[in-house]
Each structure stands twice: as structure tokens, then as C-alpha cells.
Tab-separated table of C-alpha atoms in Angstrom:
chain	number	residue	atom	x	y	z
A	10	UNK	CA	53.393	107.639	115.985
A	11	UNK	CA	51.858	104.202	115.376
A	12	UNK	CA	52.470	102.456	112.107
A	13	UNK	CA	49.063	102.007	110.514
A	14	UNK	CA	48.202	98.425	109.713
A	15	UNK	CA	46.879	99.329	106.261
A	16	UNK	CA	50.171	101.080	105.438
A	17	UNK	CA	52.347	98.142	106.400
A	18	UNK	CA	50.014	95.441	105.115
A	19	UNK	CA	49.019	97.064	101.792
A	20	UNK	CA	52.005	95.578	99.973
A	21	UNK	CA	52.362	92.441	102.090
A	22	UNK	CA	51.606	89.073	100.587
A	23	UNK	CA	53.384	85.814	99.880
A	24	UNK	CA	55.992	87.654	97.805
A	25	UNK	CA	56.768	90.166	100.536
A	26	UNK	CA	56.978	88.448	103.920
A	27	UNK	CA	57.765	90.443	107.097
A	28	UNK	CA	61.374	91.595	106.877
A	29	UNK	CA	61.422	91.374	103.088
A	30	UNK	CA	61.966	88.593	100.597
A	31	UNK	CA	65.754	89.016	100.568
A	32	UNK	CA	65.961	88.411	104.330
A	33	UNK	CA	63.930	85.233	103.951
A	34	UNK	CA	66.199	84.028	101.162
A	35	UNK	CA	69.164	84.601	103.504
A	36	UNK	CA	67.348	82.729	106.288
A	37	UNK	CA	66.567	79.769	104.029
A	38	UNK	CA	70.169	79.612	102.806
A	39	UNK	CA	71.480	79.713	106.383
A	40	UNK	CA	69.091	76.970	107.468
A	41	UNK	CA	70.105	74.904	104.447
A	42	UNK	CA	73.787	75.361	105.327
A	43	UNK	CA	73.280	74.321	108.951
A	44	UNK	CA	70.975	71.492	107.887
A	45	UNK	CA	73.583	70.045	105.525
A	46	UNK	CA	76.273	70.331	108.214
A	47	UNK	CA	74.037	68.540	110.727
A	48	UNK	CA	73.283	65.739	108.242
A	49	UNK	CA	77.021	65.311	107.595
A	50	UNK	CA	77.658	65.273	111.346
A	51	UNK	CA	74.985	62.610	111.841
A	52	UNK	CA	76.616	60.516	109.121
A	53	UNK	CA	79.944	60.653	110.968
A	54	UNK	CA	78.136	59.943	114.239
A	55	UNK	CA	76.827	56.751	112.686
A	56	UNK	CA	80.368	55.792	111.736
A	57	UNK	CA	81.888	56.655	115.141
A	58	UNK	CA	79.090	56.050	117.658
A	59	UNK	CA	81.238	55.393	120.712
A	60	UNK	CA	83.392	58.471	120.074
A	61	UNK	CA	80.361	60.737	119.643
A	62	UNK	CA	78.721	59.293	122.761
A	63	UNK	CA	81.750	59.817	125.017
A	64	UNK	CA	82.524	63.240	123.509
A	65	UNK	CA	78.966	64.569	123.836
A	66	UNK	CA	78.973	63.500	127.495
A	67	UNK	CA	81.804	66.009	128.062
A	68	UNK	CA	79.621	68.978	127.077
A	69	UNK	CA	78.072	71.123	129.796
A	70	UNK	CA	74.368	70.283	129.434
A	71	UNK	CA	73.431	72.766	132.140
A	72	UNK	CA	74.925	75.676	130.196
A	73	UNK	CA	73.405	74.337	126.978
A	74	UNK	CA	69.957	74.090	128.594
A	75	UNK	CA	70.160	77.529	130.204
A	76	UNK	CA	71.294	79.010	126.884
A	77	UNK	CA	68.262	77.434	125.203
A	78	UNK	CA	65.930	79.148	127.686
A	79	UNK	CA	67.877	82.407	127.304
A	80	UNK	CA	67.545	82.399	123.510
A	81	UNK	CA	63.849	81.478	123.611
A	82	UNK	CA	63.301	84.333	126.065
A	83	UNK	CA	65.193	86.721	123.776
A	84	UNK	CA	63.027	85.583	120.857
A	85	UNK	CA	59.890	86.292	122.883
A	86	UNK	CA	61.202	89.758	123.805
A	87	UNK	CA	62.002	90.444	120.153
A	88	UNK	CA	58.486	89.447	119.076
A	89	UNK	CA	57.056	91.751	121.763
A	90	UNK	CA	59.374	94.541	120.566
A	91	UNK	CA	57.990	94.282	117.034
A	92	UNK	CA	54.378	94.128	118.210
A	93	UNK	CA	54.781	97.119	120.514
A	94	UNK	CA	56.595	99.165	117.871
A	95	UNK	CA	53.809	98.405	115.409
A	96	UNK	CA	51.250	99.895	117.823
A	97	UNK	CA	53.387	102.964	118.491
A	98	UNK	CA	54.299	101.964	122.038
A	99	UNK	CA	57.910	102.961	121.481
A	100	UNK	CA	59.237	103.055	125.069
A	101	UNK	CA	57.943	99.573	125.825
A	102	UNK	CA	59.226	98.385	122.446
A	103	UNK	CA	62.678	99.767	123.243
A	104	UNK	CA	62.595	98.025	126.620
A	105	UNK	CA	61.828	94.671	124.965
A	106	UNK	CA	64.632	95.267	122.463
A	107	UNK	CA	66.999	95.916	125.371
A	108	UNK	CA	65.868	92.677	127.055
A	109	UNK	CA	66.483	90.743	123.822
A	110	UNK	CA	69.971	92.242	123.515
A	111	UNK	CA	70.727	91.530	127.184
A	112	UNK	CA	69.668	87.909	126.658
A	113	UNK	CA	71.995	87.784	123.659
A	114	UNK	CA	74.843	88.967	125.899
A	115	UNK	CA	73.975	86.343	128.515
A	116	UNK	CA	74.050	83.677	125.788
A	117	UNK	CA	77.459	84.845	124.555
A	118	UNK	CA	78.827	85.011	128.112
A	119	UNK	CA	77.685	81.483	128.933
A	120	UNK	CA	78.986	80.192	125.609
A	121	UNK	CA	82.359	81.812	126.388
A	122	UNK	CA	82.411	80.048	129.764
A	123	UNK	CA	81.683	76.735	128.059
A	124	UNK	CA	84.319	77.381	125.392
A	125	UNK	CA	86.821	78.155	128.154
A	126	UNK	CA	85.978	74.892	129.913
A	127	UNK	CA	86.431	72.878	126.719
A	128	UNK	CA	89.708	74.621	125.856
A	129	UNK	CA	91.053	74.009	129.385
A	130	UNK	CA	90.245	70.302	128.971
A	131	UNK	CA	92.046	70.218	125.615
A	132	UNK	CA	88.778	69.586	123.748
A	133	UNK	CA	89.447	71.919	120.845
A	134	UNK	CA	89.332	71.749	117.058
A	135	UNK	CA	91.320	68.759	115.902
A	136	UNK	CA	90.674	66.756	119.091
A	137	UNK	CA	88.204	64.447	117.339
A	138	UNK	CA	85.380	64.499	114.794
A	139	UNK	CA	82.696	65.360	117.348
A	140	UNK	CA	84.550	68.374	118.687
A	141	UNK	CA	85.409	69.528	115.171
A	142	UNK	CA	81.664	69.710	114.469
A	143	UNK	CA	80.934	71.182	117.910
A	144	UNK	CA	83.368	74.072	117.471
A	145	UNK	CA	82.449	74.775	113.844
A	146	UNK	CA	78.674	74.649	114.320
A	147	UNK	CA	78.519	76.528	117.616
A	148	UNK	CA	81.161	79.012	116.473
A	149	UNK	CA	79.203	79.748	113.304
A	150	UNK	CA	76.084	80.167	115.446
A	151	UNK	CA	77.889	82.573	117.815
A	152	UNK	CA	78.870	84.666	114.780
A	153	UNK	CA	75.180	84.804	113.815
A	154	UNK	CA	74.188	85.949	117.313
A	155	UNK	CA	76.807	88.728	117.189
A	156	UNK	CA	75.628	89.797	113.713
A	157	UNK	CA	72.030	89.775	114.963
A	158	UNK	CA	72.953	92.015	117.885
A	159	UNK	CA	74.808	94.415	115.580
A	160	UNK	CA	71.780	94.574	113.247
A	161	UNK	CA	69.434	95.374	116.144
A	162	UNK	CA	71.751	97.985	117.670
A	163	UNK	CA	72.198	99.591	114.248
A	164	UNK	CA	68.423	99.684	113.779
A	165	UNK	CA	67.962	101.335	117.176
A	166	UNK	CA	70.617	103.987	116.543
A	167	UNK	CA	69.375	104.876	113.033
A	168	UNK	CA	65.611	104.534	113.603
A	169	UNK	CA	64.982	108.267	113.965
A	170	UNK	CA	66.287	108.883	110.426
A	171	UNK	CA	63.628	106.676	108.848
A	172	UNK	CA	59.921	106.922	108.231
A	173	UNK	CA	57.732	104.804	110.487
A	174	UNK	CA	57.105	102.314	107.684
A	175	UNK	CA	60.823	102.021	106.827
A	176	UNK	CA	61.696	101.583	110.492
A	177	UNK	CA	59.045	98.865	110.784
A	178	UNK	CA	60.391	97.027	107.732
A	179	UNK	CA	63.953	97.166	109.029
A	180	UNK	CA	62.873	96.061	112.510
A	181	UNK	CA	61.019	93.096	111.007
A	182	UNK	CA	64.139	92.149	109.033
A	183	UNK	CA	66.294	92.347	112.168
A	184	UNK	CA	63.736	90.356	114.155
A	185	UNK	CA	63.582	87.687	111.440
A	186	UNK	CA	67.375	87.322	111.594
A	187	UNK	CA	67.236	87.204	115.396
A	188	UNK	CA	64.654	84.414	115.249
A	189	UNK	CA	66.953	82.601	112.806
A	190	UNK	CA	69.555	82.503	115.597
A	191	UNK	CA	66.949	80.962	117.920
A	192	UNK	CA	65.949	78.388	115.320
A	193	UNK	CA	69.535	77.396	114.557
A	194	UNK	CA	70.188	76.856	118.266
A	195	UNK	CA	67.010	74.753	118.547
A	196	UNK	CA	68.509	72.524	115.845
A	197	UNK	CA	72.005	72.427	117.363
A	198	UNK	CA	71.123	71.921	121.029
A	199	UNK	CA	69.506	68.475	120.722
A	200	UNK	CA	71.991	67.267	118.110
A	201	UNK	CA	75.070	68.260	120.111
A	202	UNK	CA	73.912	67.958	123.720
A	203	UNK	CA	71.137	65.374	123.876
A	204	UNK	CA	70.946	62.631	121.256
A	205	UNK	CA	74.337	60.975	121.705
């Protein structure tokens, strides 16, 4: 059964964005946290330019680039999932949700490969300032991707117990968090892999 636009939009305005105000407060706080960490990292990069340059060159840019495409694709699938669910096209919506989750798994798999490479080379926490930031920032991002996947799987498994409008609100909240993961990676990828 499609979710009627007037039902979902009747209470929507600046004070109630898609996914709910609380989710957007969480998103803003997360972006602020990552933003502050990136600014601090850039400060240290200014103090230790040669170290950051040689350390960043040891990252696997191919995996980083592929993971960027993977996360952007997952974000597109998630947006399609929401749009299709809104129109009542549930099977296609579920398929897009599955694609988004599969892309999340591909991201985590590739990140695990990269982590394994770095660990095998001895480039772990404590190696130097660059790799301290690399492990903390990417590790915190990986945790967000896992949380995002759990939120979406939980939504899928509990959807039938909710009204269409409640399910739509919860899906929008999950999608907003999922897009947060994309946005964080779009901040981290150039800072870690490209600018040094």
C-alpha cells in the first residue's frame, strides 16, 4: 500500500526533516566530530609534512577509490529504496535496499583487505601521527557503516509491524544515517588518500 504524500508531508517542515529532527541532530554532531578530527589532523600535517606525505603514499589508493564508488552506489540505491517504498513499489524497494546492504558489505570487505595490508606492513596505531589518524578516523567510519547496516536490517525485519507512515519515517531515518556514512567517507577519502 503506497504511503500517501499528503500523509507523510502534512507534518513535514523545517522542524521535521525526513528521518526526524533527532536523527539530524545526531548527523550534525557526527559531522562536527569528524570535522574537528580532520582539522586537528591537518594541523599535525602542517607540522609534519614530510611524514604525512610519505605515509599517505603507503595507502592503497585503488581500494580507497573503489570504496568511494561503492559507497556512492550504495547511497544511490538507498535513495531509490526510499523513493520506491514511498510509491508502494515494495519489491523493487526491497531489492534496492539489498543492493545498498551488499555495497556496504563490499566496502567492509575491501576495508578489511586494506587493514590487513597495513597491519602486515607494520603500519598500525602508534606507528606515526598519520597512521594514528588513519586508523582512528577510518575505524570510526567503519563502525558507522556497521551501525547503518544494522539499522537497515532491523528496519526490514520489523517493517511489517508498523503502519506505512511509521515504516516510512523509520526508513527515512535509516537512509539519512546511511547517507551520513557516505558523506563522512567523502570527507575522509581526499584528506587521507589524495591531498598529501
